XYZ file of C-alpha atoms in Angstrom:
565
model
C 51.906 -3.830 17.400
C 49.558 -6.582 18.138
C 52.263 -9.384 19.479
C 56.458 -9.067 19.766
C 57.960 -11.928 18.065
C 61.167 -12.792 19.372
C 63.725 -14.424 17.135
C 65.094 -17.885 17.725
C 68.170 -18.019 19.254
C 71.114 -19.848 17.442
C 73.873 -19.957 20.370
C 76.313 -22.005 18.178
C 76.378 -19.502 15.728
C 76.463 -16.721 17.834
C 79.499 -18.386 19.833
C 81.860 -18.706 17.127
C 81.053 -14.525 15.839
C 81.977 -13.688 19.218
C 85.272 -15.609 19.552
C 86.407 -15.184 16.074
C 85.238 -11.395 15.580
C 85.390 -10.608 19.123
C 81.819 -9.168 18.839
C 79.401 -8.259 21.598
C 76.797 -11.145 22.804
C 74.496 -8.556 21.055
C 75.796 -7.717 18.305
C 76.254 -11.836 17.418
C 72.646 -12.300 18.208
C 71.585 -9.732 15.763
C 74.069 -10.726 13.187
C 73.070 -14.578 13.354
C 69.140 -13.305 13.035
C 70.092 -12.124 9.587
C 71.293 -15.440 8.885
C 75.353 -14.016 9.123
C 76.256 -17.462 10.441
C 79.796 -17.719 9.950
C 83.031 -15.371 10.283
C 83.753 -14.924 6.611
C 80.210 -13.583 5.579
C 80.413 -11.613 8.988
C 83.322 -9.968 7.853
C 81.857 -9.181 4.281
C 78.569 -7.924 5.856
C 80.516 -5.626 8.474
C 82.752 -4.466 6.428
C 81.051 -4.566 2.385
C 84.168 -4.110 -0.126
C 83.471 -2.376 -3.725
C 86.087 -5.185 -4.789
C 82.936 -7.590 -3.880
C 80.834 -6.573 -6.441
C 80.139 -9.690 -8.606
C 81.397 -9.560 -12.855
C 78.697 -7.331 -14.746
C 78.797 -9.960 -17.539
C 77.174 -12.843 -15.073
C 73.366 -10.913 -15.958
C 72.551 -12.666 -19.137
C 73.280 -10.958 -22.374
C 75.575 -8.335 -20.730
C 78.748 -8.976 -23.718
C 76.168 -8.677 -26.484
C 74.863 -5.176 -25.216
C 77.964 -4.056 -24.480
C 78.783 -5.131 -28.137
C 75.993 -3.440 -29.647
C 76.896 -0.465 -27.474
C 80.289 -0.398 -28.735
C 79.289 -0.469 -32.360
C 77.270 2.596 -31.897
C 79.925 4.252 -30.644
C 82.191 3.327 -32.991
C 80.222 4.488 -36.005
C 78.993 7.288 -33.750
C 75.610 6.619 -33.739
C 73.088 9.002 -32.086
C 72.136 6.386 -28.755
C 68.768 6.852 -26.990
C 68.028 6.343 -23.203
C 64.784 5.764 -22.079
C 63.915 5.586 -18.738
C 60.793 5.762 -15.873
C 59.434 8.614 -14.175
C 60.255 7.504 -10.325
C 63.286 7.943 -8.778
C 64.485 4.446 -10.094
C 64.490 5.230 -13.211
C 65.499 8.785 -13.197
C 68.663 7.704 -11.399
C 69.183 5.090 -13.918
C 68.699 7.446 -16.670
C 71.147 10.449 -15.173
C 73.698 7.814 -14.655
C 73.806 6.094 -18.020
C 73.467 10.111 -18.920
C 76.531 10.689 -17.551
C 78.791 8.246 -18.290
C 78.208 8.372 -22.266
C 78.442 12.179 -22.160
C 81.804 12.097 -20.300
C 83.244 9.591 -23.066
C 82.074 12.068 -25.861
C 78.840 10.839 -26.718
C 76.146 12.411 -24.918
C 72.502 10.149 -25.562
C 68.909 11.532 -26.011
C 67.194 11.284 -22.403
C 63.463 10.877 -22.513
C 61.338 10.231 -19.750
C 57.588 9.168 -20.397
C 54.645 11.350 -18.462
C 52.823 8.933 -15.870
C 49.796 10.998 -16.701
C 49.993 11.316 -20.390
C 51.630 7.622 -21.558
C 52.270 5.482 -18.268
C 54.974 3.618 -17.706
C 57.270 1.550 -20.294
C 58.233 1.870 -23.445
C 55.736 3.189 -26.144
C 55.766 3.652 -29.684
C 54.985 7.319 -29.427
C 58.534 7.437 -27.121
C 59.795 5.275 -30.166
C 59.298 7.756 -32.655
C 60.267 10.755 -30.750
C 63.587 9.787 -30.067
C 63.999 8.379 -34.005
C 62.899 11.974 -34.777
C 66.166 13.020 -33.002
C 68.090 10.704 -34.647
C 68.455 8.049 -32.193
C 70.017 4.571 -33.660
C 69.490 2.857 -30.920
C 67.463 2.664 -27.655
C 68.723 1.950 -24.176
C 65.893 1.294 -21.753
C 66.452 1.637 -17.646
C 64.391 0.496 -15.224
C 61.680 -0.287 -17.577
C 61.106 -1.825 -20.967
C 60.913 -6.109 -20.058
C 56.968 -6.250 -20.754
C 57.438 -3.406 -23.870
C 56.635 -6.235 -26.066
C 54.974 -3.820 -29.394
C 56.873 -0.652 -28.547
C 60.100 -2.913 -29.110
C 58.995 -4.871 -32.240
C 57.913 -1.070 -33.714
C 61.002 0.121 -32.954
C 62.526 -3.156 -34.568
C 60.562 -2.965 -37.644
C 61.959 0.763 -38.360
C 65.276 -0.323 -37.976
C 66.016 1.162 -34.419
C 67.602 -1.586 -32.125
C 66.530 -1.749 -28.262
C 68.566 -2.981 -25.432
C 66.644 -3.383 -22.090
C 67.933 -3.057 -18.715
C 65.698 -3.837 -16.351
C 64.945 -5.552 -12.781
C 61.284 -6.226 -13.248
C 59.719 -10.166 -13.802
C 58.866 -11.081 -17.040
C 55.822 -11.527 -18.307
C 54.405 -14.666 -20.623
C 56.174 -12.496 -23.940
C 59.433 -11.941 -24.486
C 60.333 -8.738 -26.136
C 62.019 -8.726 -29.803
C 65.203 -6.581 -27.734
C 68.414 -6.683 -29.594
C 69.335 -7.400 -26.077
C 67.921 -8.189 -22.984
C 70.007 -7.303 -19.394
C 67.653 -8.457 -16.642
C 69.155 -10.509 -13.728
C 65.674 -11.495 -13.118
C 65.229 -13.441 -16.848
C 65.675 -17.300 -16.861
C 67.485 -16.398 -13.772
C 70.788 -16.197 -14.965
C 72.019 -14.230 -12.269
C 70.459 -15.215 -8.792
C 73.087 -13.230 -7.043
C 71.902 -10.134 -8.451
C 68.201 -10.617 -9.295
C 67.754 -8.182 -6.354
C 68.880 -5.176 -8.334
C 67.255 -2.132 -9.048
C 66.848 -0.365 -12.372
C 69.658 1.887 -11.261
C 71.963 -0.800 -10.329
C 70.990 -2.493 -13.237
C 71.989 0.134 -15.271
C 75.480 0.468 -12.538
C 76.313 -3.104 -13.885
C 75.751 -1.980 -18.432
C 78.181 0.816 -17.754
C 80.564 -1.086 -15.922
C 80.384 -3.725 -17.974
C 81.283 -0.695 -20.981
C 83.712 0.705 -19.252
C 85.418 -2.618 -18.893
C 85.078 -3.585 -22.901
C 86.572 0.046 -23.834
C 89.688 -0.136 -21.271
C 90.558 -3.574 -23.197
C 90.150 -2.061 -26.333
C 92.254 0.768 -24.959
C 89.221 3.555 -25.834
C 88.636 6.545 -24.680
C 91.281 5.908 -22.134
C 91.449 9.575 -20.679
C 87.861 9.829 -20.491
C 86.468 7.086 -18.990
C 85.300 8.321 -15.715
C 85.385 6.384 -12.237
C 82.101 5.143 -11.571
C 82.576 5.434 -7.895
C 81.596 8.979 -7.762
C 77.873 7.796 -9.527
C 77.165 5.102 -6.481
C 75.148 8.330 -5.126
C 72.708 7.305 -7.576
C 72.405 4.005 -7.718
C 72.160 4.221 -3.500
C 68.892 7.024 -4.097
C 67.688 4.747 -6.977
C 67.586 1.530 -4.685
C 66.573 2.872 -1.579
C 63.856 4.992 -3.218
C 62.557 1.316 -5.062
C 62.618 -0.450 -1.781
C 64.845 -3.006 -3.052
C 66.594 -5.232 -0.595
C 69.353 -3.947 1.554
C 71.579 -7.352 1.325
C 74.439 -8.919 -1.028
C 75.265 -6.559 -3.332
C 72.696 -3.717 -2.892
C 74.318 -3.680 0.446
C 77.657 -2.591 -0.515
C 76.184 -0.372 -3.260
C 74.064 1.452 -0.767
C 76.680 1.567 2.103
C 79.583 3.343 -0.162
C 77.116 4.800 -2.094
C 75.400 7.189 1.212
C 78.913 8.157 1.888
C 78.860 9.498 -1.744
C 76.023 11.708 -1.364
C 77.530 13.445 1.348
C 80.762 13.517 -0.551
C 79.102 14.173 -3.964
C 80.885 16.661 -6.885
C 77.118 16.622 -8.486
C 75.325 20.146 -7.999
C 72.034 18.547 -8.035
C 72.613 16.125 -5.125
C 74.303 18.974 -3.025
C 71.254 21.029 -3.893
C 68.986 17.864 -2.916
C 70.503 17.348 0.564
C 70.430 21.340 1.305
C 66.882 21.297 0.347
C 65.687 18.249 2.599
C 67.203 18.789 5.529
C 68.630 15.458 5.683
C 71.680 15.204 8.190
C 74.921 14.899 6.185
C 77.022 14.219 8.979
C 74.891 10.732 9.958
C 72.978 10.218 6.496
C 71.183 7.047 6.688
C 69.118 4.911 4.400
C 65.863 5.793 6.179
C 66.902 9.932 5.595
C 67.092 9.151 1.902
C 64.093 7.286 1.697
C 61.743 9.867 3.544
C 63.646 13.134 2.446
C 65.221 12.565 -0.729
C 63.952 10.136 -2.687
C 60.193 11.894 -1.869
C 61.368 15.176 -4.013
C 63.008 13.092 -6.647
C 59.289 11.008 -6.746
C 57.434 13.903 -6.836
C 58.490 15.624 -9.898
C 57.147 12.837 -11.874
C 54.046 12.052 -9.528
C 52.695 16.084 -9.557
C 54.822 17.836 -12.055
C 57.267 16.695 -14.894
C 59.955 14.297 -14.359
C 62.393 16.216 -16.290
C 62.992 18.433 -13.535
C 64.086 15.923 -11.466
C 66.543 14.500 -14.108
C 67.841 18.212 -15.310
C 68.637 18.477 -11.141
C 71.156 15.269 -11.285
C 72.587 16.493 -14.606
C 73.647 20.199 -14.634
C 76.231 21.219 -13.316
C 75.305 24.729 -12.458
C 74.969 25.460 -8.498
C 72.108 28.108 -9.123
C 70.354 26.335 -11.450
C 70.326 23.595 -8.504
C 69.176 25.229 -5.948
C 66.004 26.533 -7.796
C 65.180 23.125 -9.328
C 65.525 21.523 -5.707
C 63.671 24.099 -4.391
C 60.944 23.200 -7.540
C 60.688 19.903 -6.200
C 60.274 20.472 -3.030
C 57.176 22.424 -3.667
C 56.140 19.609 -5.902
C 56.551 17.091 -2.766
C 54.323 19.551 -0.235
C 51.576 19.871 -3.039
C 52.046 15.748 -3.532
C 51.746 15.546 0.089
C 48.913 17.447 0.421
C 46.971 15.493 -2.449
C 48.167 11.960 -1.053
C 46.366 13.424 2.744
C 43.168 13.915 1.032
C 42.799 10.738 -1.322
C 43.826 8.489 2.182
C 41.184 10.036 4.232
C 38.667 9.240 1.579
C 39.702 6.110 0.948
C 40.066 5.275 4.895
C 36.817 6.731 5.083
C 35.204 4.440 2.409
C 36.984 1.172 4.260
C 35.759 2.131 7.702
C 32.322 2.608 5.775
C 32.105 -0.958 4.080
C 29.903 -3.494 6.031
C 32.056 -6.036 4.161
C 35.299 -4.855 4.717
C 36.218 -7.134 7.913
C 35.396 -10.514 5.424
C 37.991 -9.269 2.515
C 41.758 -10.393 2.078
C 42.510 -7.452 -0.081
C 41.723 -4.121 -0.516
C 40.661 -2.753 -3.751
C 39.626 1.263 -4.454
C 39.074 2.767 -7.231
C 37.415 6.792 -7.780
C 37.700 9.196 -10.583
C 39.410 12.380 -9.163
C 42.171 10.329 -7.393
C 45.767 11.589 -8.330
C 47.760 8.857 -10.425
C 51.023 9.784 -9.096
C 50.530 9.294 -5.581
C 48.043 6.063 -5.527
C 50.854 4.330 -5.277
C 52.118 5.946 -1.683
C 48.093 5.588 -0.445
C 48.275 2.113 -1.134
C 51.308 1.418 1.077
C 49.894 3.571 3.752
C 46.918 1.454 4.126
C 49.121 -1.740 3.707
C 50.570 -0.195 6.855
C 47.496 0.452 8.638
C 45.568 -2.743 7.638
C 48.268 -5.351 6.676
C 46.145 -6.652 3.028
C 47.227 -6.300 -0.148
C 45.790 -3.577 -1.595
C 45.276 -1.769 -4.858
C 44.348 1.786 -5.408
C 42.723 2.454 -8.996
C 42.435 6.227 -10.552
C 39.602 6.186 -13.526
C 40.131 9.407 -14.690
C 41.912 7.686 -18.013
C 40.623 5.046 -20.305
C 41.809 2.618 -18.905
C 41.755 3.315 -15.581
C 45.396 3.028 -14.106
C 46.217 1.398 -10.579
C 49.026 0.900 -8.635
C 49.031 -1.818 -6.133
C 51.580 -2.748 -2.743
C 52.048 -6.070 -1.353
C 52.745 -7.940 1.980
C 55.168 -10.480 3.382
C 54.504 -14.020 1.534
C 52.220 -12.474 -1.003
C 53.681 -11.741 -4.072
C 51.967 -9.466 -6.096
C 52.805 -9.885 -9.807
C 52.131 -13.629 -9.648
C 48.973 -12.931 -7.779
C 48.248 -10.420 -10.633
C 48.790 -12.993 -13.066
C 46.074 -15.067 -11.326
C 43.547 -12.074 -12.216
C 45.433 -11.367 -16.240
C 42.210 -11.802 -17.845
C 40.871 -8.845 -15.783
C 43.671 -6.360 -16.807
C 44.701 -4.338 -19.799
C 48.672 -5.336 -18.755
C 50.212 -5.327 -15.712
C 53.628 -5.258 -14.444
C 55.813 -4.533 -11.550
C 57.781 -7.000 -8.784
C 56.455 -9.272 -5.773
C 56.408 -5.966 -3.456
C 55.233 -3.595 -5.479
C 52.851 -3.377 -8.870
C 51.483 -1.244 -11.854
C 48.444 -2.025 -13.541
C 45.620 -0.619 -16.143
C 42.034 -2.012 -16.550
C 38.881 -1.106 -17.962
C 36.492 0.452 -15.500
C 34.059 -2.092 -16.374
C 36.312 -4.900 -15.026
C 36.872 -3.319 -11.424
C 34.609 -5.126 -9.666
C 35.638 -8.388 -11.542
C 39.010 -7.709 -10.955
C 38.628 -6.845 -7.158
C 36.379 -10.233 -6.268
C 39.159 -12.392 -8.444
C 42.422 -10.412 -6.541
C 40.456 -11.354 -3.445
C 40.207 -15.102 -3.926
C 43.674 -15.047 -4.949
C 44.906 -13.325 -1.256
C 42.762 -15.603 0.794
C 44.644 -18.897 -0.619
C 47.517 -17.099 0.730
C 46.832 -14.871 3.636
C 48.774 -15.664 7.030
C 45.827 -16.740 9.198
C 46.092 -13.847 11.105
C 46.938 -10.457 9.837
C 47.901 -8.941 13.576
C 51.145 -6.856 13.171
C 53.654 -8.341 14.489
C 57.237 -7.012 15.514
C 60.334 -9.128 15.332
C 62.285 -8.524 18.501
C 66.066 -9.469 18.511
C 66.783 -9.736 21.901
C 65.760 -9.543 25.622
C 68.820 -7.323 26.961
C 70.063 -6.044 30.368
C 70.050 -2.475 30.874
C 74.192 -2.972 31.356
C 74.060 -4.028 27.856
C 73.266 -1.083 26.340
C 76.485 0.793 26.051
C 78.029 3.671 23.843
C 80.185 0.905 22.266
C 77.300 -1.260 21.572
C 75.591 1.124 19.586
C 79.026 1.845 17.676
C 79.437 -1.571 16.724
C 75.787 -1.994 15.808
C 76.453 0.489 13.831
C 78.419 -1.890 11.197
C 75.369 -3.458 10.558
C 73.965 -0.471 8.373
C 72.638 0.612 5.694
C 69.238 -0.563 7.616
C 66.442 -1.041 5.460
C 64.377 -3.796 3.175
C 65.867 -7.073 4.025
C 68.014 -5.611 6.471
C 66.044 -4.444 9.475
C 67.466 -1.821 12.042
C 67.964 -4.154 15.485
C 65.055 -3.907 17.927
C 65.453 -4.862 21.698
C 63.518 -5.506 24.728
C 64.192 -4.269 28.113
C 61.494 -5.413 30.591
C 60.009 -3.769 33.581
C 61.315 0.052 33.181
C 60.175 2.593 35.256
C 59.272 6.005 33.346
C 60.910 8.544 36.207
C 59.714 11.370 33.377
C 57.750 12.335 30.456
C 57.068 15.464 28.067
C 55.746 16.338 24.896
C 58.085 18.002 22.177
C 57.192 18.553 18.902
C 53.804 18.405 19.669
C 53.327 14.725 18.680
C 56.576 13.202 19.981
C 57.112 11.510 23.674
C 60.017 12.009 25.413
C 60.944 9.924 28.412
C 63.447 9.295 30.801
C 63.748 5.417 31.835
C 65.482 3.737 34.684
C 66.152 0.004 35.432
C 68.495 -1.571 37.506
C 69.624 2.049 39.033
C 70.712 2.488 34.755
C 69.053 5.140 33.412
C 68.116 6.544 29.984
C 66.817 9.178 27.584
C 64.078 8.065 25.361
C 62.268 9.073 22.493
C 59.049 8.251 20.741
C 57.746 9.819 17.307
C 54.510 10.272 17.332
C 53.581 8.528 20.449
C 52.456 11.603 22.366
C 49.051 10.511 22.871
C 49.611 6.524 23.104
C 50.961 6.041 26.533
C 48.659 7.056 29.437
C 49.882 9.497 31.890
C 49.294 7.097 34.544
C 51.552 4.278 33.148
C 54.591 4.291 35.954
C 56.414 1.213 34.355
C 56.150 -0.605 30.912
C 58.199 -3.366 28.787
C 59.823 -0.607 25.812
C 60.600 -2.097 22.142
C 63.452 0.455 21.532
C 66.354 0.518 19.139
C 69.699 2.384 20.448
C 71.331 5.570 19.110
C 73.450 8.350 19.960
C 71.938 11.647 20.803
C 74.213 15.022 20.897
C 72.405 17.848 22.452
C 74.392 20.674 23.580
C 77.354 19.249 22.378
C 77.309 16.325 25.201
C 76.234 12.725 23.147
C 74.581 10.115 25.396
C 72.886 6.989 24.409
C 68.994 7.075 23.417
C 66.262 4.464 23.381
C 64.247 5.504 20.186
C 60.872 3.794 21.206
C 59.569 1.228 18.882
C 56.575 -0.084 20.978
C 55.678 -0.486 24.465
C 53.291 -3.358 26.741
C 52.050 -2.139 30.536
């Protein structure tokens, strides 16, 4: 990192969560960062309640989608749920699955090919699931910008309710009923949804119409045990880790490890993730990836047949499936970043641009999407990576901090075919022709708004004492989690540490042994094998603490974040 940003201190704050919660010093600094100001939201934050989670029916037409839902079950309509091929959507789509199956009426699942038909709604998906009889359409994750899939579906007599979490755009679709917390924002408290916990809220919202009705009363099953996919679904979207997602996320990690559902048992046992300390970060690196790659490199339907069977050997060879679809996607994503670092480093007029914009024939549309947030990483611009193997050529684009990419998008609409997506994060299709019109018109767009320096910077949230750093520090820091988007892990500083050792494990990794103040500790950090010269006797180390068990004896362990000499 280019410069350590140290956040503000607010010492009143910070006071009063100390003498009310009887918190560490530390602990209050990093809560008050966060903007946890008082002892009441404290409390809530430290210690999320399911009872918390706001009324379904505050998303705008909630009661007349649960009505329409209600009259298709009534007359026992055949229902339809259409969803998207990430992990979003699949998650949304297993979970409204679910729930309709276990009250007798299991739906039509269709997922579109990203290849084939893209994302959203078509009128190709229309007719395919009329041809099965469906009376009605359900979208998830998807469907708010399906403006002539859902007036075709309309004028053959089908009705469509959309759940979604993505903007609108300038249309409105012709939906019998529209459930997105992000329209006329009629639900600012939960505009940070994802698909999934969109669709968390419609079946909630269900369950809560039929238990008044008194229907289906020894069926209706407790939506507790589905959190495990609404917590993959939001972590895999990158949606943030606050308000509600928060207590979503934080009961819902505890329900993978504790899940009944073959398919997630079969998931964890295929990524190696640790059940015993499952974290957001494990799901978003080795779970979500194999859900994401059955749609990005394979079919999508894999992924969705893993989180609905219930058979354990059917499980274990569709996780192992996708995780041979996630090394092949791996592989692919490798060689299209090379190229396209190769082509940046290669542009005279690279250093002058406030955007990146690629496009190539040959380039994977599945995994575009992960190149373009690895060079947001590396080179901190917007950036959009275009495949033009189809007509028209389809791009997905990542944003940074105070950009936001759909309305930036909209800037360049008379470039694009359509566009969708949310302020992070972005679909697109053009004509090939346009590129280059496209890429000059993004680019103006990004300069207005580009931070005058694009240096990466690291938010530090405290200077600390070596004393500080305790076993019950990192317990009660521990509260804080699930870490993630909107809710960073706490990083610290301790100044002037002399490195007593060093060794390489893992080939890549650096592992250290610090000392300070005649305290010592263990340190580790990934991939920083070759970044700290051998020389270097003492350094100023970024860290964030953790417990390490190794031989059965757990000590505390500085996981490196950066370092200054």
């Amino acid at each position: 990192f280019n410069e350590w940003v140290i956040v503000k201190k607010n010492e009143s704050a910070e006071d009063v969560l100390v003498s009310a919660l009887g918190l560490s010093p530390v602990t209050a600094r990093v809560l008050a960062n966060r903007g946890i100001t008082t002892p009441e939201i404290a409390r809530a934050y430290l210690e999320p309640s399911l009872s918390d989670i706001p009324n379904p029916f505050d998303i705008q037409d909630m009661e007349k989608a649960t009505n329409r839902i209600l009259i298709a079950l009534n007359a026992n309509e055949k229902i339809g749920i259409f969803g998207d091929y990430d992990a979003d959507g699949i998650t949304a789509t297993a979970l409204v699955s679910l729930f309709l199956k276990a009250i007798g009426h299991p739906p039509i699942a269709s997922l579109p090919d990203r290849r084939g038909e893209g994302y959203g709604l078509t009128e190709t998906a229309v007719d395919n699931l009329k041809s099965q009889g469906a009376k009605l359409i359900i979208t998830v994750d998807n469907g708010t910008r399906s403006i002539k899939a859902i007036a075709y579906a309309k004028k053959i007599g089908i009705d469509t309710i959309v759940t979604d979490h993505h903007n609108m755009g300038d249309e409105t679709p012709c939906a019998y009923a529209i459930v997105n917390p992000c329209v006329n924002k009629s639900a600012p408290h939960l505009k940070d949804l994802s698909g999934c916990g969109v669709a968390f809220m419609l079946v909630a919202a269900l369950r809560k119409c039929l238990r008044e009705q008194q229907q289906y009363c020894d069926l209706q099953p407790n939506l507790k045990q589905h959190l495990d996919l609404v917590a993959l679904g939001t972590i895999a979207d990158m949606m943030p880790l606050t308000n509600i997602n928060r207590i979503l996320v934080r009961h819902g990690l505890q329900q993978i490890v504790n899940s009944t559902k073959t398919g997630m048992k079969a998931l964890l046992e295929v990524s190696g993730a640790n059940k015993g300390t499952l974290t957001a970060h494990q799901v978003a690196f080795q779970l979500a990836p194999r859900i994401n790659a059955a749609g990005r490199v394979g079919d999508p339907y894999k992924a969705l047949e893993l989180l609905l069977n219930d058979d354990e050997e059917k499980s274990r060879e569709i996780a192992g499936h996708l995780d041979n679809s996630n090394r092949a996607r791996h592989n692919i994503e490798a060689k299209i970043l090379k190229n396209a670092a190769e082509r940046l480093e290669n542009d005279a007029s690279f250093g002058k641009r406030s955007s990146i914009v690629l496009h190539s024939k040959g380039w994977n549309v599945g995994v575009i999407g992960i190149v373009a947030a690895k060079l947001v990483q590396q080179y901190n611009l917007p950036t959009v990576i275009i495949s033009s193997d189809s007509t028209p050529a389809r791009g997905s684009a990542r944003g940074i901090q105070g950009i936001d990419l759909v309305e930036s998008l909209t800037h360049c609409g008379n470039h694009l075919v359509k566009f969708g997506g949310h302020s992070a994060a972005a679909g697109l299709s053009i004509e090939e022709d346009k590129i280059a019109s496209f890429s000059e018109a993004f680019d103006n767009v990004c300069k207005k708004y580009l931070p005058a320096t694009t240096a990466k910077k690291l938010s530090i949230d405290a200077v600390v004492r070596p004393q500080d750093i305790t076993g019950d520090l990192v317990r009660e820091l521990s509260k804080c989690r699930p870490f993630g988007n909107g809710n960073p892990e706490p990083i610290f500083v301790i100044a002037n540490m002399n490195i007593s050792e060093r060794r390489i494990v893992g080939s890549t990794h650096l592992k250290m042994h610090l000392a300070a103040q005649n305290i010592s500790f263990d340190a580790i950090g990934f991939g920083m094998a070759e970044e700290l010269p051998a020389d270097v006797k003492q350094a100023d180390f970024a860290f964030t603490p953790e417990f390490n068990t190794w031989n059965g004896v757990t000590t505390v362990q500085l996981r490196i974040k950066d370092f200054k000499y």
